Short mmCIF file of C-alpha atoms in Angstrom, two decimals:
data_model
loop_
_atom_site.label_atom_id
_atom_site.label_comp_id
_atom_site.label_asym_id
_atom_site.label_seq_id
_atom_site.Cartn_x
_atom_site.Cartn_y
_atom_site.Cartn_z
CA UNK A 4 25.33 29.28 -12.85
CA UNK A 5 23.92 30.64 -16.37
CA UNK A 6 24.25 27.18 -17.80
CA UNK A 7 21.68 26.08 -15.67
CA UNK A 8 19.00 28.36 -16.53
CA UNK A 9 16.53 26.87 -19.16
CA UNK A 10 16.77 28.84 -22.77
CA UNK A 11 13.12 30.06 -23.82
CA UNK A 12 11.27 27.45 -26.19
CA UNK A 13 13.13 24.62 -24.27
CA UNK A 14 12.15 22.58 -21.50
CA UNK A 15 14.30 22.76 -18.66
CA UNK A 16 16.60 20.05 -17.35
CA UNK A 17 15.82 18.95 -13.83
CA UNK A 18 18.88 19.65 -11.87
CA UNK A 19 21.05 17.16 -10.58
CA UNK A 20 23.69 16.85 -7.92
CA UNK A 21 26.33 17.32 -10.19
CA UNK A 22 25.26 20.84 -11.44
CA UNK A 23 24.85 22.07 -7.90
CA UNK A 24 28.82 20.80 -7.53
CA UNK A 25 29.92 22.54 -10.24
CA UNK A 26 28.06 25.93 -9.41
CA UNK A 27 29.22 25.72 -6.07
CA UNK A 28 32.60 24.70 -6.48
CA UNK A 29 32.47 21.40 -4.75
CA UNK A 30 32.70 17.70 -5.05
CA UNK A 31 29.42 15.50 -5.66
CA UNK A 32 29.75 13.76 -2.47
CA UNK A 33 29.91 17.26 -0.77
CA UNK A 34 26.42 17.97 -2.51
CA UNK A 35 25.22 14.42 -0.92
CA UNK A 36 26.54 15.28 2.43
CA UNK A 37 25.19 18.39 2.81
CA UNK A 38 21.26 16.68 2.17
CA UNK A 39 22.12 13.86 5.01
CA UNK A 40 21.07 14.55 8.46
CA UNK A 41 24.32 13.68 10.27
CA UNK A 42 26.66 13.58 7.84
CA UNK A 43 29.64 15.38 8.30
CA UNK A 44 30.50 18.83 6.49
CA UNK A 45 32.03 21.94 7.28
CA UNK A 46 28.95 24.03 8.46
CA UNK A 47 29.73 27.18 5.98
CA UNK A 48 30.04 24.46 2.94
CA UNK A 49 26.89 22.98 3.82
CA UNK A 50 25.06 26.82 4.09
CA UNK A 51 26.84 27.26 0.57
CA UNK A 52 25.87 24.65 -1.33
CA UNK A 53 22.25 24.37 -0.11
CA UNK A 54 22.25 27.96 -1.14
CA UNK A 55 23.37 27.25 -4.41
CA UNK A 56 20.75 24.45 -4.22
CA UNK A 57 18.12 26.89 -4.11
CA UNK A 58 19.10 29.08 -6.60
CA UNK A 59 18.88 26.17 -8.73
CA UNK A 60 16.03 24.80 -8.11
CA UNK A 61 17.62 21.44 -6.71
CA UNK A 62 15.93 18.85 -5.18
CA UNK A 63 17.90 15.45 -3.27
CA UNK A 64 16.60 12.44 -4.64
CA UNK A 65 14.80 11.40 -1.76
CA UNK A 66 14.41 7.76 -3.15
CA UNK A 67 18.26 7.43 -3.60
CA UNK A 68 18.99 8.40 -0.35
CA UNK A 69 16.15 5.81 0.89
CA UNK A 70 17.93 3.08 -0.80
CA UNK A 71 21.14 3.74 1.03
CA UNK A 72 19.56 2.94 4.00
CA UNK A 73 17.73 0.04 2.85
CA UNK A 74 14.63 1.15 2.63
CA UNK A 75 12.89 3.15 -0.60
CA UNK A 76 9.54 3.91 1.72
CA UNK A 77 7.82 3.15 -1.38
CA UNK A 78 3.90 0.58 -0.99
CA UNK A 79 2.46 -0.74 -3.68
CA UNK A 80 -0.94 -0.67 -2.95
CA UNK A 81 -3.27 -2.98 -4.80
CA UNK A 82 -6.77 -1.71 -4.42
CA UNK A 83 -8.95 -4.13 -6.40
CA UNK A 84 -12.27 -3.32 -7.83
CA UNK A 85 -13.22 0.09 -6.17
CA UNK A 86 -16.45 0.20 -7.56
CA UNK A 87 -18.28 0.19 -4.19
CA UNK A 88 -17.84 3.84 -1.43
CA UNK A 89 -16.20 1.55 1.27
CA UNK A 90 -13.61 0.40 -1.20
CA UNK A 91 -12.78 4.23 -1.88
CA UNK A 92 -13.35 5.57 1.58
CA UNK A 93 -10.56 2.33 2.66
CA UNK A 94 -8.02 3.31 0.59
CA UNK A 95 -8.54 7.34 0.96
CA UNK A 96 -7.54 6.48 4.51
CA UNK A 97 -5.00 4.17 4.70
CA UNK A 98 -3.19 6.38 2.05
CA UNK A 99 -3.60 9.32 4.44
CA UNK A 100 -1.96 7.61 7.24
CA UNK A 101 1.00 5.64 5.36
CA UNK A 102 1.70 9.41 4.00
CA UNK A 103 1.54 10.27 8.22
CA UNK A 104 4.45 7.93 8.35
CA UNK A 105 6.56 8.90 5.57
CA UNK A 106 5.71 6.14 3.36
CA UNK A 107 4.72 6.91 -0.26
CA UNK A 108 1.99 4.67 -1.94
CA UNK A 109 1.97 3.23 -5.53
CA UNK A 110 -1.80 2.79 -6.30
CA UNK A 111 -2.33 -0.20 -8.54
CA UNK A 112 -6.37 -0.81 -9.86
CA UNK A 113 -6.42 -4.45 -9.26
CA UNK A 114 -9.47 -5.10 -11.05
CA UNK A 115 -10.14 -6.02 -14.67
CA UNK A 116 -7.56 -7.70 -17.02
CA UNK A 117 -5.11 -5.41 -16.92
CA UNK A 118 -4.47 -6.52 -13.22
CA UNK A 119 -1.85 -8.98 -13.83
CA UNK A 120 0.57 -6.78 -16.29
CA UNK A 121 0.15 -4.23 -13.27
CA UNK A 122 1.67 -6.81 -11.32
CA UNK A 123 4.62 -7.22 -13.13
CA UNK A 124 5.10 -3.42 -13.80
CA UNK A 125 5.05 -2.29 -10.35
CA UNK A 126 7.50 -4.66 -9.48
CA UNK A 127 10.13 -3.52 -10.89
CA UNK A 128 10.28 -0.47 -8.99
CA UNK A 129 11.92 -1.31 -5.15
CA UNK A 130 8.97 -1.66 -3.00
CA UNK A 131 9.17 -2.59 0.18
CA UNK A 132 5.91 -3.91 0.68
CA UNK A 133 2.64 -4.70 -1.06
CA UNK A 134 -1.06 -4.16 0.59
CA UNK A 135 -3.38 -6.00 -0.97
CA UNK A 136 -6.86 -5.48 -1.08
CA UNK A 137 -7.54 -8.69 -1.46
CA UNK A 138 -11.46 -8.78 -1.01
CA UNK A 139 -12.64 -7.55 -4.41
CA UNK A 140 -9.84 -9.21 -6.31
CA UNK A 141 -10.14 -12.19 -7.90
CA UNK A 142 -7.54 -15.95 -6.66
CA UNK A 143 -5.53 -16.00 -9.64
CA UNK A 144 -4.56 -12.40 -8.90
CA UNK A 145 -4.22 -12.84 -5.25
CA UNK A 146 -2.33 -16.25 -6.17
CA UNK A 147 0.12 -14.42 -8.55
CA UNK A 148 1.17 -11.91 -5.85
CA UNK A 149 2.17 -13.99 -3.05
CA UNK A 150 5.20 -15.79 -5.58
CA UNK A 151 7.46 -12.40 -5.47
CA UNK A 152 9.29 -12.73 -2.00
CA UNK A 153 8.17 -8.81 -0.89
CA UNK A 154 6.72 -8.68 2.34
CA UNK A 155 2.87 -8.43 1.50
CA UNK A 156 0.01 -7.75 4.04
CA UNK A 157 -3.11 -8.76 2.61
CA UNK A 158 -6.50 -7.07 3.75
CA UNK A 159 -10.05 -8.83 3.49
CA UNK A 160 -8.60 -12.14 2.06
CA UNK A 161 -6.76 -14.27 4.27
CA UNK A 162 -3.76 -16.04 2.33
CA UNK A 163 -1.28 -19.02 3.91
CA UNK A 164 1.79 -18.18 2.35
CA UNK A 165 5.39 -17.10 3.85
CA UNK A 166 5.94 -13.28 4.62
CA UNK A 167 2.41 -12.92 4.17
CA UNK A 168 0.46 -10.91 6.76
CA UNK A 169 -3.71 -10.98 7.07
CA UNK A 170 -6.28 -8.42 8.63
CA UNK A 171 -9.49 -9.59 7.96
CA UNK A 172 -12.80 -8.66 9.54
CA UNK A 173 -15.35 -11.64 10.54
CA UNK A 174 -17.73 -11.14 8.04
CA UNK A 175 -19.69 -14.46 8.09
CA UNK A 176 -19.81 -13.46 12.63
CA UNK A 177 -21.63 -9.99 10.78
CA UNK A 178 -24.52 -11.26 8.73
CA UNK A 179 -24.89 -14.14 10.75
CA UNK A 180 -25.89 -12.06 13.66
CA UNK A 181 -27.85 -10.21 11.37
CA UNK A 182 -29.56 -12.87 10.19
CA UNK A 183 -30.43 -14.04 13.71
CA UNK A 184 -31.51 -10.76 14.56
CA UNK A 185 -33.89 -10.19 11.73
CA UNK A 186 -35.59 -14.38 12.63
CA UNK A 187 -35.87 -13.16 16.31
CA UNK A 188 -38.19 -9.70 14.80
CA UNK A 189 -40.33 -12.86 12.80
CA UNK A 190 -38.70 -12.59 10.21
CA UNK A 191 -38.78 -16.40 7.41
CA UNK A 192 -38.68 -15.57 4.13
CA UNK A 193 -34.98 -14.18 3.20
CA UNK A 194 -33.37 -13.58 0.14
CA UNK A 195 -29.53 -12.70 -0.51
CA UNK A 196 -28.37 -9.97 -2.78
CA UNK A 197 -24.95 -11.66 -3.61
CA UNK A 198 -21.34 -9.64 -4.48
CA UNK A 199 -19.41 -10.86 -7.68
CA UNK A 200 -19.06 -14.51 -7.75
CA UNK A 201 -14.84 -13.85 -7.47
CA UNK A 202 -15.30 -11.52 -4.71
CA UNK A 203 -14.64 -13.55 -1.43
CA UNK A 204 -16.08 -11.57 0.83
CA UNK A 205 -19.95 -12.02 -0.99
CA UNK A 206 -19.22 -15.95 -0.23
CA UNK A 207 -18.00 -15.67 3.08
CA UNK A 208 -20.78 -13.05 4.05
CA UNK A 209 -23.66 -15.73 2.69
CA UNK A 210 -22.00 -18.25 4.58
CA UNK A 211 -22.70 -16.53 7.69
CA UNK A 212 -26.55 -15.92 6.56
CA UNK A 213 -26.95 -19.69 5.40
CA UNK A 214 -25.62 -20.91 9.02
CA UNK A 215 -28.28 -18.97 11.01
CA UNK A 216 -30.96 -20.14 8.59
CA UNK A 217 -29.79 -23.72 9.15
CA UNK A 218 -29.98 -23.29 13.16
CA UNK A 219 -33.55 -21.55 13.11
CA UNK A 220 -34.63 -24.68 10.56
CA UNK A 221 -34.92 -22.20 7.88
CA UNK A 222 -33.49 -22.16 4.32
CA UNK A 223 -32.69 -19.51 1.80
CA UNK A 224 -35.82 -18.51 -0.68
CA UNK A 225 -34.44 -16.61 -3.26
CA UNK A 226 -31.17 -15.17 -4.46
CA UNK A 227 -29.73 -12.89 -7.03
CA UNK A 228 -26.32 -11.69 -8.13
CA UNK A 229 -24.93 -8.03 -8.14
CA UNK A 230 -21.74 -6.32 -8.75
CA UNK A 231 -21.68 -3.56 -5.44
CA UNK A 232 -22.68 -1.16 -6.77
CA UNK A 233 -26.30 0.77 -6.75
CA UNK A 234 -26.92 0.47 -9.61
CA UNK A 235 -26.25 -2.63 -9.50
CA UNK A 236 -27.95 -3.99 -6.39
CA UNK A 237 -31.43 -1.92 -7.82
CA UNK A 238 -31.45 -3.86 -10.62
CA UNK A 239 -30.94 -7.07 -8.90
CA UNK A 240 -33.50 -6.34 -6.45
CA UNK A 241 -35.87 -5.14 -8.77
CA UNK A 242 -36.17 -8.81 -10.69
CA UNK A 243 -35.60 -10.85 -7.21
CA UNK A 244 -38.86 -8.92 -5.79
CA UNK A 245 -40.77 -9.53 -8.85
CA UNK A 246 -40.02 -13.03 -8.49
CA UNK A 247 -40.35 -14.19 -4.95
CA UNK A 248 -42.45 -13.42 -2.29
CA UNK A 249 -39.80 -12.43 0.88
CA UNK A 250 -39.72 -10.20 3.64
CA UNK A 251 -36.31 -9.83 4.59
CA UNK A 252 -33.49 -9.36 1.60
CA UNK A 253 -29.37 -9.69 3.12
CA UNK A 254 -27.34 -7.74 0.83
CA UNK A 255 -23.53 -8.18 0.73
CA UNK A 256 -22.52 -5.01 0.80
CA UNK A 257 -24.34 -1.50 1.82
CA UNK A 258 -24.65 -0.41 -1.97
CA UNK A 259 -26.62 -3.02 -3.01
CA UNK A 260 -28.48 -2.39 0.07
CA UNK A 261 -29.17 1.28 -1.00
CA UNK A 262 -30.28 0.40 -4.62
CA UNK A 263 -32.69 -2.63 -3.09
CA UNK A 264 -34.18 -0.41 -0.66
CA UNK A 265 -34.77 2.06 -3.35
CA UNK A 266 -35.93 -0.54 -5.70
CA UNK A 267 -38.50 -1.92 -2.91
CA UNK A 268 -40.31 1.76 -2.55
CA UNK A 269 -40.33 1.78 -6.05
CA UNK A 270 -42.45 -1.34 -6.30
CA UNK A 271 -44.77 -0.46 -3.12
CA UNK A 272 -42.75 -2.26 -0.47
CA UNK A 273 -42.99 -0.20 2.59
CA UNK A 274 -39.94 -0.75 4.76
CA UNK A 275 -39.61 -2.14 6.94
CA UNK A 276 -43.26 -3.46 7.43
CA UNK A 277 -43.42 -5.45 4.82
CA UNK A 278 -39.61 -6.03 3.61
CA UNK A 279 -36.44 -5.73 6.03
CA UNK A 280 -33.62 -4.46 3.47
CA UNK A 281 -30.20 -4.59 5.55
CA UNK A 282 -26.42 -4.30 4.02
CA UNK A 283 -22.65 -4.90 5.21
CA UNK A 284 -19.78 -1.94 5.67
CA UNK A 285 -21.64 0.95 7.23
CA UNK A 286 -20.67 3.29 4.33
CA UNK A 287 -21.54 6.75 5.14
CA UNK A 288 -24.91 6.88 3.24
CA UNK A 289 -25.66 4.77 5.10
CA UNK A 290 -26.84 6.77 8.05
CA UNK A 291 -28.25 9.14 5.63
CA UNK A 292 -32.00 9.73 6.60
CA UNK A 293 -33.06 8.94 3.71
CA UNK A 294 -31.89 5.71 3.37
CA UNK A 295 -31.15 4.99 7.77
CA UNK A 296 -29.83 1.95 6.78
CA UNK A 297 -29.72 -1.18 8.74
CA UNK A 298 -26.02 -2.79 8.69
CA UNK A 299 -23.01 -4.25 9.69
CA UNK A 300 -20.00 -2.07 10.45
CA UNK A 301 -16.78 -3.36 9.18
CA UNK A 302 -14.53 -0.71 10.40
CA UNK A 303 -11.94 1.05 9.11
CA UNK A 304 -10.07 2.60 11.56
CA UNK A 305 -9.53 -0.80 12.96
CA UNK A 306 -8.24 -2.60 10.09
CA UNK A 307 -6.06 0.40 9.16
CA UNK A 308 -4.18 0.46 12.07
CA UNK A 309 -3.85 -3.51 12.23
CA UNK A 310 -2.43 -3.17 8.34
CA UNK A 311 0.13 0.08 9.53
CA UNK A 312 1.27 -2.87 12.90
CA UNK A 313 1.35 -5.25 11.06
CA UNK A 314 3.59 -3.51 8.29
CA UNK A 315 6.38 -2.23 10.76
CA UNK A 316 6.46 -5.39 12.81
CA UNK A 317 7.09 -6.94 9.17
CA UNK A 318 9.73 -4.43 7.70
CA UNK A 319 11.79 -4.80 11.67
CA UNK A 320 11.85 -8.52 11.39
CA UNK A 321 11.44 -9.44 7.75
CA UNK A 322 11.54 -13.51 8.53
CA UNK A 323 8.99 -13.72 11.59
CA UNK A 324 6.42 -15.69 11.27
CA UNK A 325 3.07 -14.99 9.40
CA UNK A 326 0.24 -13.34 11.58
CA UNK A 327 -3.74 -12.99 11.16
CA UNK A 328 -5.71 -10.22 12.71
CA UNK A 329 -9.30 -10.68 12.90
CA UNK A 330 -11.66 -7.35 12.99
CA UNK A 331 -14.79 -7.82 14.97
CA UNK A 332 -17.55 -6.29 12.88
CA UNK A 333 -21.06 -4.85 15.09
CA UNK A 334 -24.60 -4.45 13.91
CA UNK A 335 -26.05 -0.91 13.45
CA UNK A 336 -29.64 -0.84 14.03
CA UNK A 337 -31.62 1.71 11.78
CA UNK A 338 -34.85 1.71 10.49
CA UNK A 339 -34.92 -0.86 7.46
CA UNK A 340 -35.53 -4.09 9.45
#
């Protein structure tokens, strides 16, 4: 076994099946064997070589032995533009419980022009599904992925294609009842803090707060264009509120929402007496005092678990047919409208 122990100055070698035959005395297939649950062996060959193992450091390759079975338990994961909290707090969680069920994500920043090379890269390892954050990413992206026949769920952008599975919440149902709760409190001047032009959820989001307008006879007075973030969504607010004379502002997600609000006490709006300031996610800031921020909960747990059904009812019958979960979202009431 003193070939296998690294020289010092030199990296070691990892060590393979084959070494641990060799030091133990046995075949490479005996080496396999005694790594796979059921296979047979003769029980003091098995204690010997996994022994030996040991003493060498081995390791089975666990990917290998996947792809023997047909499956590699490997997820690509595209995450898209994780520049707002919900984005991060998502994916932290849906990592945590694919990892729960022995499944090993490949995280792939779908944002930014890199996205498409990712694409291409990732694909050449053997995945046996892609999740696709498909909210905060733009069509051509979303487009590109649905042409490689690997079973894809896609989450926050519904797509019509074969082997494709949805979860999406009902985020126009969200700020619409928003909207119609802030026109019951009086509410008739509203503006809308809008998402990244690319980013369907923004569009779908407005489209719920332009449909309650229409059915209270109102119209939208002002609106401005952000990027999710804080930083973001303060300066946007900041020049809207210079400009137009509102008392409620819809933003499309809860980070705008934070920077508006902080941009309206800035100015010498007091919320929410003079300006409702309400947002979309329910991020944990949210319920910070500090901010108590009025929004609508698009929640996680739910749309986790739908993704995780979803992906098992999709590896066990790979040609079914293509299914779309709807998430029902519900308004949190806090003190900003």
């Amino acid at each position: 076994m003193s070939d296998y122990i690294p020289v010092h100055g030199q990296r070691p070698r990892r060590v393979t099946a084959r070494m641990v035959a060799e030091a133990a005395g046995v075949s490479r297939s005996a080496v396999s064997r005694a790594f796979t649950d059921g296979a047979y062996l003769d029980d003091k060959k098995r204690t010997k070589i996994r022994e030996v193992a040991a003493i060498l450091g081995y390791k089975p390759n666990a990917l290998a032995a996947g792809l023997q079975g047909g499956r590699s338990h490997l997820v690509a994961i595209f995450v898209g533009d994780m520049r707002s909290p919900y984005d991060t707090a998502f994916v932290g969680q849906l990592v945590g419980e694919l990892n729960a069920l022995n499944k090993w994500p490949i995280l792939i920043d779908g944002g930014g022009q890199r996205a498409a090379t990712a694409i291409e890269d990732v694909l050449r390892y053997p995945l046996d599904a892609l999740i696709l954050r498909g909210g905060s990413m733009s069509a051509d992206i979303v487009s590109q992925c649905t042409k490689y026949a690997i079973p894809m769920i896609s989450s926050g952008r519904p797509i019509e294609a074969p082997d494709v599975d949805n979860v999406c919440c009902r985020h126009s149902d969200g700020t619409k009842e928003m909207t119609e709760t802030l026109i019951r409190q009086g509410r008739t001047r509203f503006g809308f803090l809008a998402g990244p032009a690319d980013f369907y959820s923004s569009a779908i989001r407005k489209g719920g707060v332009l449909e309650a307008l229409k059915a209270a006879g109102l119209s939208l007075v002002a609106e401005s264009l952000g990027d999710y973030t804080v930083a973001g969504g303060h300066s946007s607010a900041k020049q809207l509120l210079s400009s137009h004379a509102i008392d409620a502002l819809i933003c499309a997600n809860d980070a705008m929402a934070i920077g508006a609000l902080t941009a309206a006490r800035e100015m010498g709006l007091a919320v929410p007496k003079d300006l409702s300031v309400v947002g979309f996610d329910d991020i944990s800031m949210a319920s910070w005092p500090m901010f108590d921020l009025t929004t609508v909960r698009n929640p996680i747990d739910a749309s986790v678990t739908e993704i995780l059904n979803l992906l098992e009812r999709r590896l066990a019958t790979p040609g079914k047919q293509s299914e779309t979960v709807f998430i029902d979202t519900q308004l949190v009431l806090r003190a900003t409208h």
